[in-house]
Tab-separated table of C-alpha atoms in Angstrom:
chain	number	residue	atom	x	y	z
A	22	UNK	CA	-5.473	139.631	166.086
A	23	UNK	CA	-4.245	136.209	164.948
A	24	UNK	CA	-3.989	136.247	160.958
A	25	UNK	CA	-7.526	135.280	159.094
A	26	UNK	CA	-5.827	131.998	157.561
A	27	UNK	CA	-5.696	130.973	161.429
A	28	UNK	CA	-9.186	131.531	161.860
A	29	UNK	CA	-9.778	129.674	159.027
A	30	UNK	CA	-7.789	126.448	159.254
A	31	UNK	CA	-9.002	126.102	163.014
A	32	UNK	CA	-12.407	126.547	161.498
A	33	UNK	CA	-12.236	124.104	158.855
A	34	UNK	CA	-10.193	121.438	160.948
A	35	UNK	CA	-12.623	121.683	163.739
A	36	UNK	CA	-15.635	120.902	161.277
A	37	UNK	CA	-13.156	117.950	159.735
A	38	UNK	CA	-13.121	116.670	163.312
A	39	UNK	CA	-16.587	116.512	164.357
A	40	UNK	CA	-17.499	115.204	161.331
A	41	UNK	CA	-14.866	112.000	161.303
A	42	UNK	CA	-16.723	109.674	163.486
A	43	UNK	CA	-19.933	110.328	160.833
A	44	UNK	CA	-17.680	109.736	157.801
A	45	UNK	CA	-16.748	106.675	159.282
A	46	UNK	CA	-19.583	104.977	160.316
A	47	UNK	CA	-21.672	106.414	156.690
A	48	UNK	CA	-20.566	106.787	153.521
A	49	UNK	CA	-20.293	110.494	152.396
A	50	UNK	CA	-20.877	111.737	149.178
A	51	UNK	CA	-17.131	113.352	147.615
A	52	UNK	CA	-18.367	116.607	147.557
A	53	UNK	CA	-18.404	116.841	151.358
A	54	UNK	CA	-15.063	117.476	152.510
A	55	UNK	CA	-14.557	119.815	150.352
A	56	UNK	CA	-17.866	121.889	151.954
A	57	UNK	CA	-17.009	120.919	155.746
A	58	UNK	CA	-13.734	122.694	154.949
A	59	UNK	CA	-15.632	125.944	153.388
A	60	UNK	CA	-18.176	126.060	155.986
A	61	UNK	CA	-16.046	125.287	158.804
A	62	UNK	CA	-13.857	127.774	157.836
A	63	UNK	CA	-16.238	130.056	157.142
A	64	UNK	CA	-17.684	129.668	161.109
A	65	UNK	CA	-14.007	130.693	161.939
A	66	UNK	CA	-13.977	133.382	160.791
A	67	UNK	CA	-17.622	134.994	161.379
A	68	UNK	CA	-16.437	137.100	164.744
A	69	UNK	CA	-14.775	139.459	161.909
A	70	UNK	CA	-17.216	140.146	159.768
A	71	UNK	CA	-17.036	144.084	161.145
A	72	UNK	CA	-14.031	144.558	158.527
A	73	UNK	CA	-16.243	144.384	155.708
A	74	UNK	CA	-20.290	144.614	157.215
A	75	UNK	CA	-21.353	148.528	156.079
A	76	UNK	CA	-23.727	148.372	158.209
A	77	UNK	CA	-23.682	147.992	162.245
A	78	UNK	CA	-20.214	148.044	162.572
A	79	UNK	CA	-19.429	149.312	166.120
A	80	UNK	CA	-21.659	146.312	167.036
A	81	UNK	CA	-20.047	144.010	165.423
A	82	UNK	CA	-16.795	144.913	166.640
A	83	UNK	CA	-17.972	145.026	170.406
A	84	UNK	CA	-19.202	141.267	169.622
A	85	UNK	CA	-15.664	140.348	167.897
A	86	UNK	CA	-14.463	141.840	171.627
A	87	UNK	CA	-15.854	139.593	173.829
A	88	UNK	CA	-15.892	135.953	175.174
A	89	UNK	CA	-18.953	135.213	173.498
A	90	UNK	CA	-16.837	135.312	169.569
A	91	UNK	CA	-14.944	131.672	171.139
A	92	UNK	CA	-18.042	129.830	169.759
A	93	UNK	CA	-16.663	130.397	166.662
A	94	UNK	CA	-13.520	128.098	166.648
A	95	UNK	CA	-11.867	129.987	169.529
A	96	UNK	CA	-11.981	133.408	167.762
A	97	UNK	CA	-11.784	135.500	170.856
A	98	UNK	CA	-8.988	133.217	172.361
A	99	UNK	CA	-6.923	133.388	169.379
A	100	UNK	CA	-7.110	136.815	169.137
A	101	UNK	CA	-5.591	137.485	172.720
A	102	UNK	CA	-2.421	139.117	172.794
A	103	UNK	CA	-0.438	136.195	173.433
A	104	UNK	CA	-1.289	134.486	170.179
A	105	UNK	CA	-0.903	137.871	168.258
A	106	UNK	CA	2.795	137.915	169.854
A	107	UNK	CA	3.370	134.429	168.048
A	108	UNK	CA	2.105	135.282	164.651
A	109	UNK	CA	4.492	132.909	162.709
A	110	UNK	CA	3.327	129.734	165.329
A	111	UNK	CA	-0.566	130.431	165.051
A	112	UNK	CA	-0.151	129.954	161.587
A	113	UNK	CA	2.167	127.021	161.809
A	114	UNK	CA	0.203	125.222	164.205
A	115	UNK	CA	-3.314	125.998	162.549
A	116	UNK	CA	-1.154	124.314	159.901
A	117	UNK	CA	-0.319	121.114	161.237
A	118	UNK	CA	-3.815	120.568	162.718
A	119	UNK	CA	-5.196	121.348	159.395
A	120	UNK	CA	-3.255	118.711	158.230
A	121	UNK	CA	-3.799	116.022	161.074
A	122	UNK	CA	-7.444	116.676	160.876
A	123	UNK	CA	-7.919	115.874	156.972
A	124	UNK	CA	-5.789	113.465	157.604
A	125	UNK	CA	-7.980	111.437	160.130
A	126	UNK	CA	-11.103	112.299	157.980
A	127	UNK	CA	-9.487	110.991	155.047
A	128	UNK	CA	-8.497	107.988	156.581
A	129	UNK	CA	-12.250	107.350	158.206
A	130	UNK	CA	-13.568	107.484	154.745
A	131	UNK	CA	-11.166	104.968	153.381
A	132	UNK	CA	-11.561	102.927	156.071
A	133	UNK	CA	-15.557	102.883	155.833
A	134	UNK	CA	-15.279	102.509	151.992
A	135	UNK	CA	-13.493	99.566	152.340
A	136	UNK	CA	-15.982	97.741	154.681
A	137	UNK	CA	-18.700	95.854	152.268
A	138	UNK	CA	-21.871	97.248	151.985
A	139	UNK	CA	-24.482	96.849	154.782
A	140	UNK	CA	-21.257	95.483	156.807
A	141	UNK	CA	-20.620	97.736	160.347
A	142	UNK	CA	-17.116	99.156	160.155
A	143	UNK	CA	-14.523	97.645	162.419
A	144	UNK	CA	-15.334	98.484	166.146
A	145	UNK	CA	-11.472	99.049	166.884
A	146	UNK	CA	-11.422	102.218	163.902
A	147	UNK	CA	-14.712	103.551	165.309
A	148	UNK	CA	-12.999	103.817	168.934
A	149	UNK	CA	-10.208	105.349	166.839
A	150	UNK	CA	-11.969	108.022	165.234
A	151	UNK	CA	-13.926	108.499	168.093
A	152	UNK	CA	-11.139	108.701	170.487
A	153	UNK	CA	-8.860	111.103	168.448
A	154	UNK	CA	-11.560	114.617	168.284
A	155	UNK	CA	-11.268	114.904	171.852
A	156	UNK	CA	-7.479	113.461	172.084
A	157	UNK	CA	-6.774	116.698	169.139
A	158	UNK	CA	-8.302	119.148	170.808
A	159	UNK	CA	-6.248	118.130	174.274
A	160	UNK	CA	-2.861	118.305	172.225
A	161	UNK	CA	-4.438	121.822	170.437
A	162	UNK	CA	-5.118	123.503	173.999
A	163	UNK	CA	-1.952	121.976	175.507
A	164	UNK	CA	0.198	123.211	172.519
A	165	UNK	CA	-2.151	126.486	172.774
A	166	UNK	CA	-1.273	126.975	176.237
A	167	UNK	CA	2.546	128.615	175.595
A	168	UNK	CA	0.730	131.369	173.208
C-alpha cells in the first residue's frame, strides 16, 4: 500500500488540475483552493476507508482490492506492489506534482485577476492552462511507469 500522504497529494493535485482551466477563465472566491485541496484529497483517499469504517469492513476491503478503487485518484494503481516497493519515490513524486499543480492553479488565478473586469483572459494562457492537465498527467503516468 502506497503511504496515505500519497493518496492524498495525488488527490488534491488532481482536483487542483481540473479545476485550473475554471480558475482561469472565472474568478474564484479565496476560500477555494484551500477546499479543492481538502476534498480532492479527501477523494484520494476514500478506497481506505475499511481502516477505520466499524461497520462492513470485509466489504470495504474487497472494494479497496479491486480495479474499480482507481476512480479515486489511482488508488488501486498506487497500491500495486511496484509502487509499495518505491515507498520513498511515491511520496517524492506525489510531492513534486503537488507542487506543480498549485503551482499552475496559482498562476491561472493571478493571471485571470489581472485581466479587467468583464475583459476575456488572454487566449494564449487559456491554451496554457488548458494544455498542461492533460500534458501533467502524461509526465505523471510516464514517470509512474518505472514504479
Amino acid at each position: 500500500m502506497a503511504p496515505a500522504i500519497a493518496h492524498f497529494l495525488l488527490g488534491a493535485s488532481l482536483a487542483l488540475l481540473v479545476a485550473t482551466p475554471i480558475a482561469l477563465r472565472f474568478r474564484l472566491p479565496a476560500w477555494v483552493p484551500l477546499w479543492l485541496v481538502a476534498v480532492g484529497g479527501i477523494w484520494g483517499l476514500v478506497p481506505d476507508v475499511h481502516h477505520v469504517a466499524p461497520l462492513s469492513e470485509s466489504q470495504l476491503y474487497a472494494f479497496h482490492n479491486t480495479q474499480w478503487a482507481d476512480l479515486f485518484a489511482f488508488h488501486y494503481t498506487l497500491d500495486a506492489p511496484a509502487v509499495r516497493a518505491r515507498h520513498d519515490a511515491s511520496v517524492f513524486w506525489s510531492i513534486a506534482l503537488f507542487l506543480v499543480a498549485s503551482a499552475l492553479f496559482t498562476i491561472a488565478g493571478v493571471a485571470n485577476a489581472r485581466t479587467a473586469v468583464g475583459e476575456t483572459p488572454a487566449p494564449h494562457l487559456l491554451a496554457l492552462a488548458t494544455a498542461s492537465i492533460p500534458g501533467l498527467l502524461f509526465v505523471a503516468a510516464t514517470v509512474g511507469i518505472p514504479f
